[in-house]
Short mmCIF file of C-alpha atoms in Angstrom, two decimals:
data_model
loop_
_atom_site.label_atom_id
_atom_site.label_comp_id
_atom_site.label_asym_id
_atom_site.label_seq_id
_atom_site.Cartn_x
_atom_site.Cartn_y
_atom_site.Cartn_z
CA MET O 1 -5.31 -29.22 -9.97
CA ASN O 2 -7.37 -29.51 -6.72
CA TRP O 3 -6.25 -28.45 -3.38
CA GLN O 4 -6.09 -32.05 -2.01
CA ALA O 5 -3.84 -33.22 -4.92
CA LEU O 6 -1.89 -30.20 -4.37
CA SER O 7 -1.39 -30.70 -0.64
CA LEU O 8 -0.56 -34.27 -1.21
CA ALA O 9 2.09 -33.34 -3.94
CA LEU O 10 3.73 -30.83 -1.70
CA PHE O 11 3.54 -32.40 1.85
CA GLY O 12 2.57 -36.12 1.38
CA GLU O 13 0.62 -36.94 4.37
CA SER O 14 2.48 -34.56 6.55
CA HIS O 15 -0.26 -31.93 6.52
CA ALA O 16 -3.25 -30.72 8.42
CA ILE O 17 -4.76 -28.63 5.82
CA THR O 18 -8.56 -28.28 5.73
CA ARG O 19 -11.48 -26.56 4.14
CA THR O 20 -14.19 -24.39 5.53
CA GLY O 21 -16.33 -23.01 2.81
CA ASP O 22 -14.13 -21.61 0.05
CA VAL O 23 -11.06 -21.20 2.24
CA ILE O 24 -8.36 -23.74 2.94
CA TYR O 25 -5.93 -23.38 5.83
CA GLY O 26 -3.76 -25.38 8.16
CA THR O 27 -0.09 -26.31 8.70
CA ALA O 28 2.20 -28.81 7.04
CA GLN O 29 5.59 -30.10 7.92
CA LEU O 30 8.49 -29.55 5.30
CA GLY O 31 11.00 -31.31 7.56
CA PRO O 32 11.52 -32.18 11.10
CA ALA O 33 11.88 -28.80 12.32
CA LEU O 34 10.17 -26.78 9.51
CA THR O 35 6.48 -26.02 9.98
CA ILE O 36 4.73 -23.97 7.33
CA ALA O 37 1.37 -22.22 7.49
CA VAL O 38 -0.85 -22.64 4.49
CA VAL O 39 -3.89 -20.63 3.47
CA GLY O 40 -5.88 -20.04 0.46
CA THR O 41 -8.83 -20.53 -1.51
CA ALA O 42 -10.34 -23.69 -3.44
CA ASP O 43 -12.48 -24.54 -6.31
CA HIS O 44 -12.15 -21.14 -8.21
CA ALA O 45 -13.56 -19.32 -5.19
CA ALA O 46 -15.10 -15.78 -5.76
CA ILE O 47 -13.28 -13.48 -3.39
CA GLY O 48 -15.96 -11.83 -1.22
CA VAL O 49 -15.84 -10.03 2.25
CA GLU O 50 -15.83 -13.35 4.12
CA THR O 51 -13.38 -15.06 1.93
CA ALA O 52 -10.82 -12.19 2.24
CA LEU O 53 -11.44 -11.90 6.11
CA ALA O 54 -11.09 -15.48 6.86
CA GLN O 55 -7.57 -15.63 4.99
CA ALA O 56 -6.57 -12.32 6.80
CA ARG O 57 -7.60 -13.96 10.26
CA PHE O 58 -5.25 -16.90 9.54
CA VAL O 59 -2.21 -14.77 8.66
CA LEU O 60 -2.74 -12.42 11.74
CA ASP O 61 -3.19 -15.65 13.84
CA THR O 62 0.14 -17.00 12.39
CA VAL O 63 2.07 -13.62 13.07
CA ALA O 64 0.59 -13.54 16.67
CA SER O 65 1.26 -17.04 17.77
CA HIS O 66 3.93 -18.45 15.55
CA PRO O 67 6.61 -15.60 14.85
CA GLY O 68 8.67 -16.26 11.75
CA ARG O 69 6.85 -19.29 10.53
CA PRO O 70 6.87 -19.18 6.70
CA ILE O 71 3.43 -18.79 5.02
CA LEU O 72 2.25 -20.36 1.82
CA LEU O 73 -0.58 -18.60 0.08
CA LEU O 74 -2.57 -20.65 -2.26
CA VAL O 75 -4.41 -19.11 -4.98
CA ASP O 76 -7.40 -20.60 -7.01
CA THR O 77 -9.85 -17.79 -7.68
CA GLN O 78 -12.38 -16.55 -10.33
CA GLY O 79 -11.85 -12.99 -9.13
CA GLN O 80 -13.55 -10.69 -6.73
CA ARG O 81 -17.15 -11.41 -5.98
CA LEU O 82 -19.29 -9.51 -8.20
CA ARG O 83 -22.26 -8.65 -5.91
CA ARG O 84 -23.65 -5.43 -4.90
CA ARG O 85 -23.90 -6.58 -1.15
CA ASP O 86 -20.13 -7.08 -1.14
CA GLU O 87 -19.45 -3.69 -2.41
CA LEU O 88 -22.14 -2.11 0.24
CA LEU O 89 -19.97 -3.81 2.94
CA GLY O 90 -16.74 -2.32 1.33
CA LEU O 91 -15.09 -5.39 -0.48
CA ASN O 92 -12.08 -3.13 -1.45
CA ARG O 93 -11.43 -2.59 2.12
CA TYR O 94 -11.66 -6.31 3.18
CA MET O 95 -9.46 -7.39 0.28
CA ALA O 96 -6.78 -4.51 1.12
CA HIS O 97 -6.91 -5.68 4.57
CA LEU O 98 -5.76 -9.27 3.57
CA GLY O 99 -2.88 -7.48 1.63
CA CYS O 100 -1.94 -5.25 4.58
CA CYS O 101 -1.94 -8.31 6.74
CA VAL O 102 0.42 -10.14 4.42
CA ASP O 103 2.58 -7.18 4.33
CA LEU O 104 2.94 -7.01 8.08
CA ALA O 105 3.78 -10.73 8.20
CA ARG O 106 6.63 -9.98 5.89
CA ARG O 107 7.87 -7.09 7.86
CA SER O 108 7.44 -9.13 11.01
CA GLY O 109 10.16 -11.81 9.70
CA HIS O 110 7.80 -14.16 7.89
CA ARG O 111 8.74 -15.61 4.43
CA ILE O 112 5.70 -15.43 2.21
CA VAL O 113 5.34 -17.62 -0.85
CA GLY O 114 2.53 -17.43 -3.31
CA LEU O 115 1.31 -20.28 -5.43
CA VAL O 116 -1.34 -20.09 -8.36
CA TYR O 117 -2.11 -23.81 -8.41
CA ASP O 118 -5.19 -23.57 -10.70
CA GLN O 119 -6.93 -20.21 -11.67
CA ALA O 120 -6.00 -16.59 -10.94
CA LEU O 121 -8.43 -14.34 -12.57
CA SER O 122 -8.88 -10.54 -12.47
CA GLY O 123 -8.34 -8.91 -9.26
CA GLY O 124 -8.74 -12.03 -7.21
CA PHE O 125 -4.99 -12.47 -6.12
CA ILE O 126 -3.88 -8.99 -6.15
CA THR O 127 -3.94 -8.84 -2.32
CA SER O 128 -3.02 -12.52 -1.76
CA GLY O 129 -0.48 -14.06 -4.10
CA LEU O 130 0.72 -10.95 -5.69
CA MET O 131 1.49 -9.44 -2.09
CA ALA O 132 3.71 -12.43 -1.36
CA ASP O 133 7.68 -12.01 -1.35
CA ALA O 134 7.36 -13.84 -4.62
CA CYS O 135 4.33 -15.58 -6.50
CA TYR O 136 4.97 -18.86 -8.37
CA ALA O 137 2.57 -20.99 -10.44
CA VAL O 138 2.13 -24.48 -11.71
CA PRO O 139 2.63 -24.68 -15.50
CA GLU O 140 -0.96 -25.51 -16.16
CA ALA O 141 -2.20 -22.57 -14.12
CA GLU O 142 -4.63 -20.14 -15.83
CA ILE O 143 -3.90 -16.38 -15.23
CA ARG O 144 -5.69 -13.56 -16.98
CA VAL O 145 -7.76 -10.45 -16.50
CA MET O 146 -9.99 -10.97 -19.48
CA ARG O 147 -10.18 -13.53 -22.49
CA ILE O 148 -9.26 -11.92 -25.83
CA PRO O 149 -12.99 -11.95 -27.44
CA ALA O 150 -14.35 -10.17 -24.14
CA MET O 151 -11.40 -7.58 -24.51
CA SER O 152 -12.25 -7.17 -28.11
CA ARG O 153 -15.88 -6.30 -27.40
CA VAL O 154 -14.94 -3.82 -24.53
CA THR O 155 -12.00 -2.17 -26.36
CA LYS O 156 -13.70 -2.20 -29.76
CA ILE O 157 -10.21 -3.33 -31.00
CA SER O 158 -10.59 -6.32 -33.53
CA GLU O 159 -9.96 -9.80 -32.32
CA ASP O 160 -7.64 -10.59 -35.19
CA LEU O 161 -5.38 -7.63 -34.23
CA LEU O 162 -5.43 -8.77 -30.65
CA GLN O 163 -4.65 -12.45 -31.31
CA ALA O 164 -1.85 -11.28 -33.68
CA LEU O 165 -0.26 -8.98 -31.18
CA SER O 166 -0.66 -11.43 -28.12
CA LEU O 167 1.98 -13.71 -29.90
CA THR O 168 4.68 -11.13 -29.24
CA ASN O 169 3.37 -8.72 -26.58
CA PRO O 170 2.59 -10.25 -23.08
CA VAL O 171 1.00 -7.21 -21.65
CA PHE O 172 -2.77 -8.15 -22.07
CA ALA O 173 -3.17 -11.77 -23.43
CA PRO O 174 -4.11 -14.59 -21.08
CA GLY O 175 -1.42 -17.06 -20.01
CA VAL O 176 0.89 -17.93 -17.20
CA ALA O 177 3.97 -17.49 -19.39
CA ASN O 178 3.05 -13.85 -19.93
CA TYR O 179 3.06 -13.37 -16.26
CA VAL O 180 6.38 -14.97 -15.97
CA ALA O 181 7.73 -12.74 -18.66
CA MET O 182 6.63 -9.68 -16.92
CA GLY O 183 8.04 -10.76 -13.53
CA GLY O 184 4.71 -10.95 -11.96
CA ILE O 185 5.27 -14.87 -11.55
CA GLN O 186 8.72 -15.56 -10.32
CA ALA O 187 8.90 -19.09 -11.65
CA LEU O 188 7.00 -22.17 -12.58
CA TRP O 189 7.03 -25.25 -10.49
CA SER O 190 6.97 -28.50 -12.53
CA GLY O 191 7.84 -31.73 -11.32
CA ASP O 192 8.85 -31.70 -7.69
CA LEU O 193 6.61 -29.16 -6.24
CA LYS O 194 8.09 -29.54 -2.76
CA GLN O 195 11.49 -28.80 -4.09
CA GLY O 196 9.93 -25.75 -5.60
CA LEU O 197 8.62 -24.60 -2.31
CA LEU O 198 11.98 -25.36 -0.52
CA ASP O 199 13.99 -23.40 -3.06
CA ALA O 200 11.41 -20.38 -2.85
CA LEU O 201 11.97 -20.19 1.01
CA ALA O 202 15.73 -20.35 0.63
CA ALA O 203 15.67 -17.41 -1.78
CA PRO O 204 15.75 -14.22 0.18
CA ASN O 205 13.10 -11.80 -1.29
CA THR O 206 11.77 -9.12 0.83
CA VAL O 207 12.46 -6.25 -1.49
CA ASP O 208 9.86 -6.15 -4.70
CA THR O 209 12.01 -6.90 -7.75
CA ARG O 210 9.35 -7.70 -10.06
CA ALA O 211 9.74 -4.68 -12.38
CA THR O 212 13.31 -5.40 -12.67
CA LEU O 213 12.55 -9.11 -13.42
CA GLY O 214 10.20 -7.96 -16.07
CA ALA O 215 12.71 -5.91 -17.83
CA GLU O 216 15.54 -8.69 -17.78
CA ARG O 217 12.86 -11.23 -19.10
CA GLY O 218 11.79 -8.71 -21.76
CA GLY O 219 8.05 -8.83 -20.83
CA ARG O 220 7.99 -5.31 -19.23
CA ALA O 221 10.56 -3.27 -20.99
CA LEU O 222 9.50 0.05 -19.41
CA ALA O 223 8.42 -0.19 -15.83
CA ALA O 224 11.79 -0.61 -14.17
CA SER O 225 13.41 2.19 -16.20
CA VAL O 226 10.43 4.51 -15.50
CA ILE O 227 10.85 3.81 -11.81
CA GLN O 228 14.53 4.60 -12.00
CA GLN O 229 14.02 7.78 -13.97
CA VAL O 230 11.59 8.92 -11.30
CA LEU O 231 14.20 8.08 -8.48
CA ALA O 232 16.95 9.97 -10.34
CA ALA O 233 15.03 12.97 -11.27
CA MET S 1 -7.27 31.98 -3.28
CA ASN S 2 -10.08 31.06 -5.40
CA PRO S 3 -13.45 31.23 -3.70
CA HIS S 4 -14.69 28.03 -5.07
CA LEU S 5 -13.21 25.53 -7.55
CA SER S 6 -14.81 22.32 -8.35
CA PHE S 7 -12.11 19.52 -7.71
CA ALA S 8 -14.19 17.31 -10.11
CA GLU S 9 -14.26 19.64 -13.03
CA LEU S 10 -10.47 20.23 -13.05
CA ASN S 11 -8.14 18.13 -14.81
CA ALA S 12 -5.39 16.33 -12.89
CA ARG S 13 -2.59 18.92 -13.68
CA GLU S 14 -4.80 21.66 -12.68
CA ARG S 15 -5.73 19.95 -9.60
CA VAL S 16 -2.01 19.50 -8.60
CA THR S 17 -1.18 23.14 -9.19
CA GLN S 18 -4.16 24.52 -7.46
CA LEU S 19 -3.65 22.07 -4.51
CA LEU S 20 -0.02 22.85 -4.00
CA ASP S 21 1.41 26.37 -3.02
CA PRO S 22 1.56 28.64 -5.97
CA ASP S 23 4.42 27.84 -8.36
CA SER S 24 5.72 25.30 -6.24
CA PHE S 25 4.88 22.12 -8.41
CA CYS S 26 7.87 20.57 -10.01
CA GLU S 27 6.80 17.73 -12.44
CA ILE S 28 8.71 14.61 -12.90
CA LEU S 29 8.54 12.82 -16.45
CA GLY S 30 6.05 15.54 -17.47
CA PRO S 31 4.51 15.62 -21.01
CA ALA S 32 7.87 16.86 -22.54
CA ALA S 33 9.57 13.66 -21.64
CA ARG S 34 7.23 11.89 -23.77
CA THR S 35 6.94 8.79 -21.32
CA VAL S 36 4.15 7.22 -23.43
CA SER S 37 2.70 3.69 -23.33
CA PRO S 38 4.12 1.69 -26.23
CA HIS S 39 1.32 -0.81 -25.98
CA LEU S 40 -1.55 1.79 -26.78
CA ALA S 41 0.39 2.71 -29.95
CA LEU S 42 0.59 -0.96 -30.96
CA LEU S 43 -3.16 -1.23 -30.60
CA GLY S 44 -3.75 1.92 -32.51
CA VAL S 45 -5.36 3.62 -29.50
CA PRO S 46 -4.46 7.32 -28.81
CA TYR S 47 -1.83 7.66 -26.12
CA ALA S 48 -0.93 10.42 -23.84
CA PHE S 49 2.66 12.11 -23.08
CA ASP S 50 2.16 11.53 -19.52
CA ASP S 51 0.28 8.24 -19.66
CA GLY S 52 -2.39 9.74 -17.67
CA VAL S 53 -0.72 10.38 -14.37
CA VAL S 54 0.87 13.62 -13.21
CA ILE S 55 3.60 13.23 -10.60
CA GLY S 56 6.17 15.48 -8.96
CA SER S 57 7.06 17.34 -5.84
CA GLY S 58 6.04 20.70 -4.51
CA LEU S 59 5.18 22.56 -1.28
CA LEU S 60 1.99 22.38 0.82
CA GLN S 61 1.80 25.33 3.27
CA GLY S 62 5.47 25.48 2.89
CA HIS S 63 6.02 21.76 3.60
CA PRO S 64 7.70 19.45 0.98
CA VAL S 65 5.29 16.89 -0.38
CA LEU S 66 5.35 14.42 -3.28
CA ILE S 67 2.15 14.19 -5.29
CA ALA S 68 0.50 12.03 -7.99
CA ALA S 69 -2.71 12.68 -9.80
CA GLN S 70 -4.52 10.42 -12.17
CA GLU S 71 -6.30 12.05 -15.24
CA GLY S 72 -9.68 10.52 -15.51
CA ARG S 73 -10.40 11.82 -19.02
CA PHE S 74 -7.57 9.75 -20.29
CA MET S 75 -8.65 6.06 -20.39
CA GLY S 76 -10.58 6.55 -17.27
CA GLY S 77 -7.38 6.77 -15.23
CA GLY S 78 -6.66 3.25 -16.01
CA VAL S 79 -3.45 1.77 -14.76
CA GLY S 80 -1.10 0.42 -17.33
CA GLU S 81 2.78 -0.33 -17.42
CA VAL S 82 4.10 3.35 -17.50
CA HIS S 83 1.17 4.65 -15.42
CA GLY S 84 1.70 2.27 -12.72
CA ALA S 85 5.47 2.68 -12.80
CA LYS S 86 5.15 6.33 -12.25
CA LEU S 87 3.10 5.74 -9.22
CA VAL S 88 5.63 3.20 -7.84
CA GLY S 89 8.44 5.63 -8.69
CA ILE S 90 7.05 8.52 -6.82
CA LEU S 91 6.22 6.40 -3.65
CA GLN S 92 9.97 5.03 -3.77
CA ARG S 93 11.20 8.47 -4.20
CA ALA S 94 9.44 9.37 -0.84
CA LEU S 95 11.75 6.85 0.93
CA GLN S 96 14.68 8.90 -0.34
CA VAL S 97 13.49 12.50 0.17
CA ARG S 98 11.07 11.83 3.08
CA PRO S 99 8.39 14.39 2.31
CA ALA S 100 5.75 15.44 4.97
CA ALA S 101 3.25 13.59 2.92
CA VAL S 102 2.53 11.68 -0.27
CA LEU S 103 -0.79 12.99 -1.90
CA VAL S 104 -2.43 10.76 -4.26
CA LEU S 105 -5.22 12.28 -6.24
CA ALA S 106 -6.99 9.06 -7.19
CA GLU S 107 -9.26 8.85 -10.29
CA SER S 108 -9.31 5.40 -11.96
CA GLY S 109 -11.57 2.64 -13.02
CA GLY S 110 -8.67 0.25 -12.16
CA VAL S 111 -6.42 -1.81 -14.45
CA ARG S 112 -6.36 -0.58 -18.03
CA LEU S 113 -7.63 -3.43 -20.07
CA HIS S 114 -5.46 -2.75 -22.99
CA GLU S 115 -2.36 -3.68 -20.99
CA ALA S 116 -4.22 -5.74 -18.31
CA ASN S 117 -1.50 -7.91 -17.22
CA ALA S 118 0.96 -5.16 -16.70
CA GLY S 119 -1.71 -3.12 -14.92
CA LEU S 120 -2.55 -5.86 -12.55
CA ILE S 121 1.01 -6.67 -11.43
CA ALA S 122 1.47 -2.77 -11.25
CA VAL S 123 -1.37 -2.43 -8.89
CA SER S 124 0.23 -4.92 -6.50
CA GLU S 125 3.60 -3.15 -6.87
CA VAL S 126 1.86 0.09 -5.83
CA MET S 127 0.22 -1.37 -2.89
CA ARG S 128 3.66 -2.70 -1.77
CA ALA S 129 5.31 0.76 -2.39
CA VAL S 130 2.40 2.47 -0.36
CA LEU S 131 2.96 0.14 2.47
CA ASP S 132 6.61 0.70 2.45
CA VAL S 133 6.08 4.42 2.70
CA ARG S 134 3.54 3.93 5.50
CA ALA S 135 6.04 1.73 7.35
CA ALA S 136 8.68 4.47 7.12
CA GLY S 137 6.31 6.88 8.94
CA ILE S 138 5.50 9.00 5.88
CA PRO S 139 1.72 9.44 5.58
CA VAL S 140 0.06 8.50 2.19
CA VAL S 141 -3.05 10.62 1.81
CA MET S 142 -5.62 9.42 -0.99
CA LEU S 143 -7.76 12.45 -2.19
CA ILE S 144 -10.73 11.13 -4.11
CA GLY S 145 -13.00 13.44 -5.97
CA GLY S 146 -13.04 12.89 -9.67
CA ALA S 147 -16.09 12.06 -11.62
CA ASN S 148 -14.70 8.61 -12.62
CA GLY S 149 -14.44 7.46 -9.11
CA CYS S 150 -11.85 5.08 -7.64
CA PHE S 151 -12.40 1.54 -8.61
CA GLY S 152 -10.88 -1.79 -9.02
CA GLY S 153 -7.18 -1.84 -8.15
CA MET S 154 -7.12 1.81 -7.35
CA GLY S 155 -9.83 1.06 -4.73
CA LEU S 156 -7.54 -1.48 -3.01
CA ILE S 157 -4.56 0.80 -3.12
CA ALA S 158 -6.72 3.56 -1.46
CA ARG S 159 -7.41 1.34 1.43
CA CYS S 160 -3.62 0.77 1.91
CA ALA S 161 -3.13 4.41 2.54
CA ASP S 162 -2.94 6.21 5.83
CA HIS S 163 -5.94 8.47 5.23
CA VAL S 164 -8.72 8.48 2.57
CA VAL S 165 -10.55 11.68 1.97
CA MET S 166 -13.52 11.78 -0.34
CA SER S 167 -15.92 14.30 -1.56
CA ASP S 168 -19.82 13.71 -1.25
CA GLN S 169 -19.78 13.25 -5.18
CA ALA S 170 -16.92 10.80 -5.26
CA ARG S 171 -17.27 7.10 -5.58
CA MET S 172 -15.08 4.22 -4.37
CA SER S 173 -15.42 0.48 -4.48
CA MET S 174 -13.92 -2.56 -5.95
CA SER S 175 -16.15 -3.71 -9.05
CA GLY S 176 -17.93 -0.95 -10.76
CA PRO S 177 -21.85 -1.25 -11.16
CA GLU S 178 -21.61 -1.95 -14.84
CA VAL S 179 -19.35 -4.86 -14.22
CA ILE S 180 -21.76 -6.23 -11.65
CA GLU S 181 -24.76 -5.72 -13.75
CA SER S 182 -23.14 -7.52 -16.80
CA SER S 183 -22.22 -10.40 -14.53
CA HIS S 184 -25.34 -10.86 -12.66
CA GLY S 185 -27.98 -8.79 -14.29
CA VAL S 186 -29.81 -5.77 -13.67
CA GLU S 187 -31.80 -7.21 -10.83
CA GLU S 188 -28.57 -7.42 -8.96
CA PHE S 189 -27.22 -4.00 -9.78
CA ASP S 190 -29.01 -1.45 -11.98
CA SER S 191 -26.06 0.70 -13.02
CA ARG S 192 -28.41 3.30 -14.52
CA ASP S 193 -30.06 3.89 -11.31
CA ARG S 194 -27.72 6.80 -10.08
CA ALA S 195 -29.18 7.14 -6.68
CA LEU S 196 -28.61 3.44 -6.05
CA VAL S 197 -25.05 3.60 -7.41
CA TRP S 198 -24.44 6.63 -4.98
CA ARG S 199 -25.91 4.96 -1.97
CA THR S 200 -23.74 1.85 -2.59
CA THR S 201 -20.32 3.40 -3.67
CA GLY S 202 -20.53 7.22 -2.99
CA GLY S 203 -18.76 9.27 -0.30
CA LYS S 204 -21.55 9.70 1.87
CA HIS S 205 -21.94 5.91 2.39
CA ARG S 206 -18.22 5.30 2.68
CA PHE S 207 -17.98 8.04 5.26
CA LEU S 208 -20.92 6.61 7.29
CA MET S 209 -19.21 3.18 6.98
CA GLY S 210 -15.84 4.64 8.07
CA ASP S 211 -14.25 3.42 4.72
CA CYS S 212 -13.19 7.14 4.14
CA ASP S 213 -11.84 9.10 7.08
CA TRP S 214 -12.88 12.50 5.98
CA LEU S 215 -15.78 13.86 3.71
CA VAL S 216 -15.46 17.30 1.97
CA GLU S 217 -17.49 19.23 -0.48
CA ASP S 218 -16.36 19.23 -4.13
CA ASP S 219 -14.20 22.06 -3.46
CA LEU S 220 -10.53 22.25 -4.11
CA GLU S 221 -9.78 24.32 -1.18
CA ALA S 222 -11.53 21.82 1.12
CA PHE S 223 -9.24 19.06 -0.17
CA ARG S 224 -6.13 21.47 0.29
CA GLY S 225 -7.22 22.21 3.82
CA LEU S 226 -7.41 18.64 4.84
CA ALA S 227 -4.25 17.70 3.12
CA ILE S 228 -2.51 20.45 5.16
CA GLU S 229 -4.06 19.11 8.30
CA LEU S 230 -2.95 15.51 7.57
CA LEU S 231 0.65 16.50 6.94
CA GLY S 232 3.01 14.38 9.13
CA GLN S 233 -0.03 12.51 10.49
CA SER S 234 1.38 8.82 10.06
CA LYS S 235 -0.66 5.78 11.04
CA VAL S 236 1.90 2.90 10.99
CA LEU S 237 0.29 -0.48 10.75
CA THR S 238 1.05 -2.90 13.64
CA LEU S 239 -0.24 -6.26 14.65
CA GLN S 240 -2.38 -4.46 17.20
CA SER S 241 -4.06 -2.19 14.61
CA LEU S 242 -4.51 -5.04 11.98
CA LEU S 243 -6.10 -7.07 14.85
CA GLU S 244 -8.49 -4.12 15.56
CA GLU S 245 -9.31 -3.82 11.80
CA GLN S 246 -10.11 -7.46 11.69
CA GLN S 247 -12.46 -7.27 14.63
CA MET S 248 -14.14 -4.13 13.18
CA LEU S 249 -14.64 -5.84 9.73
CA THR S 250 -15.69 -9.13 11.51
CA ASP S 251 -18.54 -7.02 13.48
CA ARG S 252 -19.54 -5.31 10.32
CA ILE S 253 -20.55 -8.62 8.65
CA VAL S 254 -22.30 -9.66 11.78
CA GLU S 255 -24.16 -6.26 12.23
CA VAL S 256 -25.11 -5.28 8.62
CA GLY S 257 -23.88 -8.25 6.46
CA GLU S 258 -27.52 -9.32 5.78
CA CYS S 259 -28.62 -5.96 4.48
CA ASP S 260 -29.48 -5.44 0.96
CA GLU S 261 -29.56 -1.72 0.87
CA ALA S 262 -27.41 1.17 2.11
CA ILE S 263 -30.51 2.80 3.86
CA GLU S 264 -31.17 -0.38 6.07
CA ILE S 265 -27.44 -0.41 6.78
CA TRP S 266 -27.47 3.28 8.10
CA ARG S 267 -30.52 2.69 10.13
CA ARG S 268 -28.73 -0.33 11.97
CA LEU S 269 -25.70 2.00 12.44
CA GLY S 270 -27.96 4.20 14.42
CA VAL S 271 -28.66 7.02 11.95
CA GLN S 272 -32.05 8.59 13.01
CA SER S 273 -33.45 9.54 9.54
CA PRO S 274 -31.63 7.25 7.19
CA ASP S 275 -33.84 8.15 4.27
CA GLN S 276 -32.82 11.69 4.63
CA VAL S 277 -28.91 11.06 4.16
CA ALA S 278 -29.12 11.62 0.40
CA GLY S 279 -30.31 15.11 0.77
CA MET S 280 -27.91 15.98 3.65
CA ASP S 281 -24.80 18.09 3.05
CA VAL S 282 -21.41 17.48 4.18
CA GLU S 283 -21.67 19.41 7.36
CA GLN S 284 -24.69 17.60 8.66
CA LEU S 285 -23.12 14.22 7.86
CA ARG S 286 -20.07 15.44 9.97
CA VAL S 287 -22.35 16.27 12.69
CA LEU S 288 -24.10 13.01 12.34
CA MET S 289 -20.89 11.04 12.48
CA ALA S 290 -19.52 12.91 15.53
CA SER S 291 -22.73 12.24 17.56
CA ARG S 292 -22.56 8.54 16.65
CA ALA S 293 -18.91 8.52 17.79
CA GLU S 294 -20.05 10.17 20.97
CA ALA S 295 -22.76 7.56 21.59
CA ASN S 296 -20.36 4.65 21.03
CA SER S 297 -17.77 6.07 23.45
#
């Protein structure tokens, strides 16, 4: 889905979301008295220093000028930008800064909803959608770190074995359902996207419950219990 | 105390026991607990009884601290489900016991590919846990000195901490040189050009850019000394501090965003003899940074 179609599906004509480069941002009306700030990337953007910084700017401006206004983080990314120049400039610091801004917004009382509306590959959404109170996805979204053939080449494990295991174990294979099972994606929004957003905003969620969700759903059997064991030791 | 112990040459457990006060380390979910990754076993890959990360509590100059150390010799320190959960657990424990600091001896290539989805989610969980600890006024200190560097998701986690300490041999960045080379070719980034790799991702560059706060020799005592200095030194994030970070990062792109090479960046930053930085020792670099800070004030 492209960002225009998504904006239309979420907000009808009641939005002023625009695009500058790879970054989309603006505000939308969810009701007569409910404005939401929207920021993200479009067209499978590679997350470089500028892309991360522009999103951080918008989040900080929202915190500074519109206390409490909910924020929707829209994810469509091919991953971090794989250029030497971005690494020279400290891409990890730029991306982490975005994550810190999202975290500050939450602590300042903003509800933060993430939505993977197209692609979320590799590290591209760790510091945006995955730093939200909860991250959602549309059913046709594509989420992965690496495809199985590439993973087979790097790990030297046969493709057949990986394919077979991927049917029952969600921890490595591509697919949005795997991320739901592991608690990384809270839920899929199908049909009425606006209702999905309203429901997400209504669900208080400032504590990170993803490990527990992953255990309940059977996709991450161990993470929650390991955390508990460390706390109880 | 030992006259000189190379941080890089020690394994994770040795680093922890040498860094903390003698006999004070108390490991949580140590090898005897057999908290292994079930996913590696399924794939027929060797697993480790600690899943490649040592966590626990101890004393530093008599002050209680929590500590985590990644083992670079096991899967490059890669973050999987159990490994990541141990990091989250020790950070959340800090909120209960309020240590004088949480020390993270980071050495990792990032997400462990064999359990990549779990690792990716875990990295964001660790980030949130680090920021919770920071917000509680407990300093999180990253100590980076292992041969495998601090890459990918671990590079993101490092930059969420209060303080980043690197040795001049250490490396930190988002994507590793091999990944960039395989994506955009050897002309973009020759991963076998060691000098180029160090200029781009190494401790000296990060120190000159301000991306690590402290630069030390590859000496365990130097890491310990700094960790002691940073006990209780919390830097709580505020709207004001993040606006300042935003401005600094914006200025950086304006000032050096067009540079193709670290040496050119250092020149523009005001380093007098940028082509000599590679041969300078840590003390010379500290003097250089101090004189720059003076010139800017």
